[in-house]
Amino acid sequence: MGGNLITVGLQWGDEGKGKIIDVLSEQYDAVVRFQGGANAGHTVHVGDEKFVLHLIPSGILHPGKQCIIANGVVVDPECLAGEIEGLKARGIDVEGRLWVGDRCHVVMPHHKLFDELREAEKGGPDIQTTQRGIGPCYADKAARDGIRFGELIDPVIFRRRLKHVLKARNLVLTRIYDADPIDFDSVYERYSRLGGTLGPFVTDTVGMLHGFSREGRSLLLEGAQGSMLDINFGTYPYVTSSNVCAGGATVGTGLPPSSLGQVLGIAKAYCSRVGGGPFPTEQDNETGELLRERGNEYGSTTGRPRRCGWLDAVALRHAVQINGAGTLALMLLDVLSGLGEIKVCTRYRLEGREIADFPGDTGVLENVEPVYETFRGWSDDLTGAERFEQLPAAAVDYINAVEKITGVPVKMISVGPKRKQLIVRGG
Ligand code: GDP
Ligand code: IMO
Ligand code: MG
């Protein structure tokens, strides 16, 4: 494709980003994660093998590609060390090509504990987080109470920072939650050991990425989660705690907006959402069950069943706009085969009024009624289609409708989880 490319999920996550990034990695020199953490679960199928990546960029399965976890990501060192070991055990070499930013915030045991305690609180929004400590870690980052990787790998500085942070957190744990305090010695021992193990991977990724840019090396930026989970533009408060949208790529890497031109939006041919929060096109019925079973819609990170429903073009247009998506990858189109008719929500209705723009107020979103356009279905199995011309007419009509409704060309069409099950138009 030339130049750099930002890839982002346009819905509620799990759009198939891992697959697209794996396929596109071939054409880029480095793959860069810029936000989120181990709440992500990106699935990549290589031959008969399946990999689920949480922190390591999905380019890692291509030998020789550089993989960078940039400063906007919150990194659980235990999870990262486990992922590195898991890849090594499967013959994937990460030495000398996996890097973690020294400015990345460390997800600590207290973050995971507070994630759990907060979810158990009554009266707040029922977000149903992944319990990976993401919200509390980003909250500490903003409150200037976080610990960064550059500090974790220095035992003296880490000791001082951890002493300070745990003192404050233990007061909250014991006095507010009536819970046991976290033991400094055991956390210090465990995490300074992890700091030692991960030390060789930690570097100034800002300098590294600018160096790559100067050398003319191309970067593929790997978004995690989806735009509707973005802390600013998603269905707040039922969101994650990071800047999921394309703008997050600049603050999450230290690369200027001017160097990150093109954006590829990744969307399912329908919608899924895992966790709580409004989902206007949800089909809590047989159609939803069919989509879940056919699409194998169970969380890659938590195994939770995903809520499924029709494509929501109001939300999709909002996501396209915010991300500046210039092309789309339409994923899991094969899952729709066999449905008599397929619906797309093009507008919402609220108290007799029609709304074409995505409402900022989640309270409004909870009460809207979707207005659908109905398309004819197809019965053909799409999983063997290799060229656009092989798709049935009804599937082509559906793709054309998605383009018309969003105003963005569908450049890639995915018809199965494997690398080869991808139709690239004009490519
Ligand atoms: P990500 O978080 O966006 O990387 O997506 P996940 O990996 O969490 O979930 C997407 C799921 O769909 C994975 O199980 C993929 O293997 C699978 N998948 C990706 N593309 C396709 C496709 O075109 N068709 C089907 N049937 N499955 C797909
Ligand atoms: P990928 O990268 C789908 C959801 C959680 C919850 C909300 C907040 O695989 O697409 P958090 O743990 O982030 O505080 O949870 O966000 N969520 C995801 N849903 N895919 C993801 O990542 C997600 N990451 C977080 O289910 O509703
Ligand atoms: Mg996922």
PDB file of N, CA, C and O in Angstrom, residues 330-373:
ATOM      1  N   LEU A 330     -14.484  -5.547   5.237  1.00  0.00           N
ATOM      2  CA  LEU A 330     -15.766  -6.090   5.701  1.00  0.00           C
ATOM      3  C   LEU A 330     -15.550  -7.559   6.059  1.00  0.00           C
ATOM      4  O   LEU A 330     -15.237  -8.377   5.192  1.00  0.00           O
ATOM      5  N   MET A 331     -15.704  -7.844   7.348  1.00  0.00           N
ATOM      6  CA  MET A 331     -15.291  -9.146   7.866  1.00  0.00           C
ATOM      7  C   MET A 331     -16.477 -10.079   8.110  1.00  0.00           C
ATOM      8  O   MET A 331     -17.601  -9.634   8.293  1.00  0.00           O
ATOM      9  N   LEU A 332     -16.168 -11.368   8.138  1.00  0.00           N
ATOM     10  CA  LEU A 332     -17.130 -12.418   8.505  1.00  0.00           C
ATOM     11  C   LEU A 332     -18.378 -12.414   7.633  1.00  0.00           C
ATOM     12  O   LEU A 332     -19.475 -12.765   8.082  1.00  0.00           O
ATOM     13  N   LEU A 333     -18.213 -12.025   6.361  1.00  0.00           N
ATOM     14  CA  LEU A 333     -19.366 -11.999   5.454  1.00  0.00           C
ATOM     15  C   LEU A 333     -19.957 -13.404   5.297  1.00  0.00           C
ATOM     16  O   LEU A 333     -21.171 -13.562   5.140  1.00  0.00           O
ATOM     17  N   ASP A 334     -19.104 -14.422   5.371  1.00  0.00           N
ATOM     18  CA  ASP A 334     -19.562 -15.813   5.236  1.00  0.00           C
ATOM     19  C   ASP A 334     -20.615 -16.193   6.276  1.00  0.00           C
ATOM     20  O   ASP A 334     -21.456 -17.057   6.022  1.00  0.00           O
ATOM     21  N   VAL A 335     -20.581 -15.518   7.433  1.00  0.00           N
ATOM     22  CA  VAL A 335     -21.500 -15.870   8.523  1.00  0.00           C
ATOM     23  C   VAL A 335     -22.952 -15.580   8.128  1.00  0.00           C
ATOM     24  O   VAL A 335     -23.881 -16.221   8.618  1.00  0.00           O
ATOM     25  N   LEU A 336     -23.141 -14.640   7.211  1.00  0.00           N
ATOM     26  CA  LEU A 336     -24.509 -14.253   6.829  1.00  0.00           C
ATOM     27  C   LEU A 336     -25.153 -15.227   5.832  1.00  0.00           C
ATOM     28  O   LEU A 336     -26.353 -15.137   5.581  1.00  0.00           O
ATOM     29  N   SER A 337     -24.363 -16.148   5.269  1.00  0.00           N
ATOM     30  CA  SER A 337     -24.927 -17.099   4.297  1.00  0.00           C
ATOM     31  C   SER A 337     -26.064 -17.887   4.937  1.00  0.00           C
ATOM     32  O   SER A 337     -25.959 -18.309   6.094  1.00  0.00           O
ATOM     33  N   GLY A 338     -27.131 -18.065   4.168  1.00  0.00           N
ATOM     34  CA  GLY A 338     -28.230 -18.907   4.657  1.00  0.00           C
ATOM     35  C   GLY A 338     -29.331 -18.125   5.351  1.00  0.00           C
ATOM     36  O   GLY A 338     -30.372 -18.687   5.681  1.00  0.00           O
ATOM     37  N   LEU A 339     -29.122 -16.817   5.544  1.00  0.00           N
ATOM     38  CA  LEU A 339     -30.189 -16.007   6.146  1.00  0.00           C
ATOM     39  C   LEU A 339     -31.137 -15.578   5.025  1.00  0.00           C
ATOM     40  O   LEU A 339     -30.685 -15.114   3.975  1.00  0.00           O
ATOM     41  N   GLY A 340     -32.422 -15.725   5.240  1.00  0.00           N
ATOM     42  CA  GLY A 340     -33.416 -15.368   4.214  1.00  0.00           C
ATOM     43  C   GLY A 340     -33.316 -13.895   3.858  1.00  0.00           C
ATOM     44  O   GLY A 340     -33.347 -13.507   2.688  1.00  0.00           O
ATOM     45  N   GLU A 341     -33.209 -13.076   4.880  1.00  0.00           N
ATOM     46  CA  GLU A 341     -33.024 -11.638   4.639  1.00  0.00           C
ATOM     47  C   GLU A 341     -32.023 -11.070   5.634  1.00  0.00           C
ATOM     48  O   GLU A 341     -31.803 -11.640   6.708  1.00  0.00           O
ATOM     49  N   ILE A 342     -31.414  -9.973   5.228  1.00  0.00           N
ATOM     50  CA  ILE A 342     -30.375  -9.349   6.055  1.00  0.00           C
ATOM     51  C   ILE A 342     -30.777  -7.895   6.282  1.00  0.00           C
ATOM     52  O   ILE A 342     -31.184  -7.211   5.337  1.00  0.00           O
ATOM     53  N   LYS A 343     -30.640  -7.453   7.501  1.00  0.00           N
ATOM     54  CA  LYS A 343     -31.071  -6.080   7.789  1.00  0.00           C
ATOM     55  C   LYS A 343     -29.886  -5.190   8.140  1.00  0.00           C
ATOM     56  O   LYS A 343     -28.891  -5.655   8.699  1.00  0.00           O
ATOM     57  N   VAL A 344     -30.050  -3.930   7.807  1.00  0.00           N
ATOM     58  CA  VAL A 344     -29.059  -2.916   8.180  1.00  0.00           C
ATOM     59  C   VAL A 344     -29.829  -1.749   8.790  1.00  0.00           C
ATOM     60  O   VAL A 344     -30.802  -1.262   8.190  1.00  0.00           O
ATOM     61  N   CYS A 345     -29.397  -1.317   9.946  1.00  0.00           N
ATOM     62  CA  CYS A 345     -30.037  -0.159  10.580  1.00  0.00           C
ATOM     63  C   CYS A 345     -29.427   1.102   9.981  1.00  0.00           C
ATOM     64  O   CYS A 345     -28.218   1.323  10.090  1.00  0.00           O
ATOM     65  N   THR A 346     -30.269   1.903   9.340  1.00  0.00           N
ATOM     66  CA  THR A 346     -29.746   3.103   8.684  1.00  0.00           C
ATOM     67  C   THR A 346     -30.070   4.385   9.452  1.00  0.00           C
ATOM     68  O   THR A 346     -29.450   5.422   9.226  1.00  0.00           O
ATOM     69  N   ARG A 347     -31.071   4.306  10.332  1.00  0.00           N
ATOM     70  CA  ARG A 347     -31.456   5.468  11.148  1.00  0.00           C
ATOM     71  C   ARG A 347     -32.003   4.956  12.483  1.00  0.00           C
ATOM     72  O   ARG A 347     -32.377   3.785  12.589  1.00  0.00           O
ATOM     73  N   TYR A 348     -32.061   5.848  13.433  1.00  0.00           N
ATOM     74  CA  TYR A 348     -32.730   5.501  14.683  1.00  0.00           C
ATOM     75  C   TYR A 348     -34.026   6.307  14.757  1.00  0.00           C
ATOM     76  O   TYR A 348     -34.145   7.380  14.153  1.00  0.00           O
ATOM     77  N   ARG A 349     -34.973   5.791  15.534  1.00  0.00           N
ATOM     78  CA  ARG A 349     -36.189   6.555  15.792  1.00  0.00           C
ATOM     79  C   ARG A 349     -36.306   6.763  17.299  1.00  0.00           C
ATOM     80  O   ARG A 349     -36.069   5.831  18.077  1.00  0.00           O
ATOM     81  N   LEU A 350     -36.632   7.993  17.670  1.00  0.00           N
ATOM     82  CA  LEU A 350     -36.811   8.295  19.094  1.00  0.00           C
ATOM     83  C   LEU A 350     -38.020   9.200  19.247  1.00  0.00           C
ATOM     84  O   LEU A 350     -38.057  10.300  18.663  1.00  0.00           O
ATOM     85  N   GLU A 351     -38.987   8.746  19.985  1.00  0.00           N
ATOM     86  CA  GLU A 351     -40.230   9.506  20.240  1.00  0.00           C
ATOM     87  C   GLU A 351     -40.789  10.104  18.952  1.00  0.00           C
ATOM     88  O   GLU A 351     -41.043  11.305  18.860  1.00  0.00           O
ATOM     89  N   GLY A 352     -40.889   9.283  17.914  1.00  0.00           N
ATOM     90  CA  GLY A 352     -41.497   9.710  16.653  1.00  0.00           C
ATOM     91  C   GLY A 352     -40.553  10.460  15.726  1.00  0.00           C
ATOM     92  O   GLY A 352     -40.872  10.689  14.564  1.00  0.00           O
ATOM     93  N   ARG A 353     -39.399  10.847  16.224  1.00  0.00           N
ATOM     94  CA  ARG A 353     -38.417  11.565  15.389  1.00  0.00           C
ATOM     95  C   ARG A 353     -37.405  10.588  14.838  1.00  0.00           C
ATOM     96  O   ARG A 353     -37.061   9.620  15.507  1.00  0.00           O
ATOM     97  N   GLU A 354     -36.882  10.867  13.637  1.00  0.00           N
ATOM     98  CA  GLU A 354     -35.804  10.015  13.116  1.00  0.00           C
ATOM     99  C   GLU A 354     -34.453  10.683  13.339  1.00  0.00           C
ATOM    100  O   GLU A 354     -34.319  11.893  13.182  1.00  0.00           O
ATOM    101  N   ILE A 355     -33.458   9.874  13.714  1.00  0.00           N
ATOM    102  CA  ILE A 355     -32.120  10.400  13.987  1.00  0.00           C
ATOM    103  C   ILE A 355     -31.150   9.699  13.048  1.00  0.00           C
ATOM    104  O   ILE A 355     -31.095   8.472  13.019  1.00  0.00           O
ATOM    105  N   ALA A 356     -30.393  10.477  12.300  1.00  0.00           N
ATOM    106  CA  ALA A 356     -29.414   9.868  11.385  1.00  0.00           C
ATOM    107  C   ALA A 356     -28.014   9.908  11.966  1.00  0.00           C
ATOM    108  O   ALA A 356     -27.120   9.206  11.509  1.00  0.00           O
ATOM    109  N   ASP A 357     -27.798  10.764  12.980  1.00  0.00           N
ATOM    110  CA  ASP A 357     -26.466  10.899  13.577  1.00  0.00           C
ATOM    111  C   ASP A 357     -26.413  10.167  14.905  1.00  0.00           C
ATOM    112  O   ASP A 357     -27.390  10.127  15.652  1.00  0.00           O
ATOM    113  N   PHE A 358     -25.257   9.638  15.194  1.00  0.00           N
ATOM    114  CA  PHE A 358     -25.078   8.854  16.408  1.00  0.00           C
ATOM    115  C   PHE A 358     -25.152   9.773  17.634  1.00  0.00           C
ATOM    116  O   PHE A 358     -24.385  10.736  17.728  1.00  0.00           O
ATOM    117  N   PRO A 359     -26.065   9.489  18.578  1.00  0.00           N
ATOM    118  CA  PRO A 359     -26.190  10.406  19.724  1.00  0.00           C
ATOM    119  C   PRO A 359     -25.021  10.294  20.699  1.00  0.00           C
ATOM    120  O   PRO A 359     -24.507   9.203  20.948  1.00  0.00           O
ATOM    121  N   GLY A 360     -24.607  11.430  21.232  1.00  0.00           N
ATOM    122  CA  GLY A 360     -23.499  11.439  22.194  1.00  0.00           C
ATOM    123  C   GLY A 360     -23.933  10.944  23.565  1.00  0.00           C
ATOM    124  O   GLY A 360     -23.121  10.479  24.355  1.00  0.00           O
ATOM    125  N   ASP A 361     -25.241  11.051  23.823  1.00  0.00           N
ATOM    126  CA  ASP A 361     -25.760  10.690  25.136  1.00  0.00           C
ATOM    127  C   ASP A 361     -26.198   9.224  25.140  1.00  0.00           C
ATOM    128  O   ASP A 361     -27.106   8.829  24.409  1.00  0.00           O
ATOM    129  N   THR A 362     -25.531   8.459  25.982  1.00  0.00           N
ATOM    130  CA  THR A 362     -25.834   7.026  26.038  1.00  0.00           C
ATOM    131  C   THR A 362     -27.260   6.777  26.506  1.00  0.00           C
ATOM    132  O   THR A 362     -27.897   5.809  26.100  1.00  0.00           O
ATOM    133  N   GLY A 363     -27.791   7.685  27.324  1.00  0.00           N
ATOM    134  CA  GLY A 363     -29.182   7.570  27.776  1.00  0.00           C
ATOM    135  C   GLY A 363     -30.131   7.605  26.584  1.00  0.00           C
ATOM    136  O   GLY A 363     -31.128   6.881  26.540  1.00  0.00           O
ATOM    137  N   VAL A 364     -29.830   8.454  25.617  1.00  0.00           N
ATOM    138  CA  VAL A 364     -30.640   8.537  24.391  1.00  0.00           C
ATOM    139  C   VAL A 364     -30.499   7.234  23.611  1.00  0.00           C
ATOM    140  O   VAL A 364     -31.481   6.631  23.171  1.00  0.00           O
ATOM    141  N   LEU A 365     -29.264   6.783  23.476  1.00  0.00           N
ATOM    142  CA  LEU A 365     -28.991   5.579  22.687  1.00  0.00           C
ATOM    143  C   LEU A 365     -29.739   4.361  23.247  1.00  0.00           C
ATOM    144  O   LEU A 365     -30.199   3.497  22.494  1.00  0.00           O
ATOM    145  N   GLU A 366     -29.868   4.344  24.564  1.00  0.00           N
ATOM    146  CA  GLU A 366     -30.564   3.219  25.201  1.00  0.00           C
ATOM    147  C   GLU A 366     -32.031   3.164  24.799  1.00  0.00           C
ATOM    148  O   GLU A 366     -32.661   2.113  24.862  1.00  0.00           O
ATOM    149  N   ASN A 367     -32.582   4.304  24.389  1.00  0.00           N
ATOM    150  CA  ASN A 367     -34.022   4.361  24.104  1.00  0.00           C
ATOM    151  C   ASN A 367     -34.378   4.406  22.624  1.00  0.00           C
ATOM    152  O   ASN A 367     -35.547   4.435  22.282  1.00  0.00           O
ATOM    153  N   VAL A 368     -33.372   4.441  21.754  1.00  0.00           N
ATOM    154  CA  VAL A 368     -33.709   4.553  20.328  1.00  0.00           C
ATOM    155  C   VAL A 368     -34.207   3.215  19.796  1.00  0.00           C
ATOM    156  O   VAL A 368     -33.896   2.154  20.330  1.00  0.00           O
ATOM    157  N   GLU A 369     -34.970   3.359  18.704  1.00  0.00           N
ATOM    158  CA  GLU A 369     -35.461   2.153  18.036  1.00  0.00           C
ATOM    159  C   GLU A 369     -34.804   2.137  16.653  1.00  0.00           C
ATOM    160  O   GLU A 369     -34.817   3.150  15.946  1.00  0.00           O
ATOM    161  N   PRO A 370     -34.186   1.038  16.265  1.00  0.00           N
ATOM    162  CA  PRO A 370     -33.535   1.032  14.954  1.00  0.00           C
ATOM    163  C   PRO A 370     -34.529   0.990  13.810  1.00  0.00           C
ATOM    164  O   PRO A 370     -35.562   0.329  13.905  1.00  0.00           O
ATOM    165  N   VAL A 371     -34.214   1.737  12.742  1.00  0.00           N
ATOM    166  CA  VAL A 371     -35.017   1.673  11.510  1.00  0.00           C
ATOM    167  C   VAL A 371     -34.177   0.894  10.510  1.00  0.00           C
ATOM    168  O   VAL A 371     -33.025   1.270  10.247  1.00  0.00           O
ATOM    169  N   TYR A 372     -34.732  -0.182   9.985  1.00  0.00           N
ATOM    170  CA  TYR A 372     -33.938  -1.086   9.146  1.00  0.00           C
ATOM    171  C   TYR A 372     -34.265  -0.958   7.670  1.00  0.00           C
ATOM    172  O   TYR A 372     -35.398  -0.687   7.289  1.00  0.00           O
ATOM    173  N   GLU A 373     -33.228  -1.192   6.863  1.00  0.00           N
ATOM    174  CA  GLU A 373     -33.425  -1.483   5.445  1.00  0.00           C
ATOM    175  C   GLU A 373     -33.180  -2.977   5.312  1.00  0.00           C
ATOM    176  O   GLU A 373     -32.247  -3.499   5.926  1.00  0.00           O
TER     177      GLU A 373
END
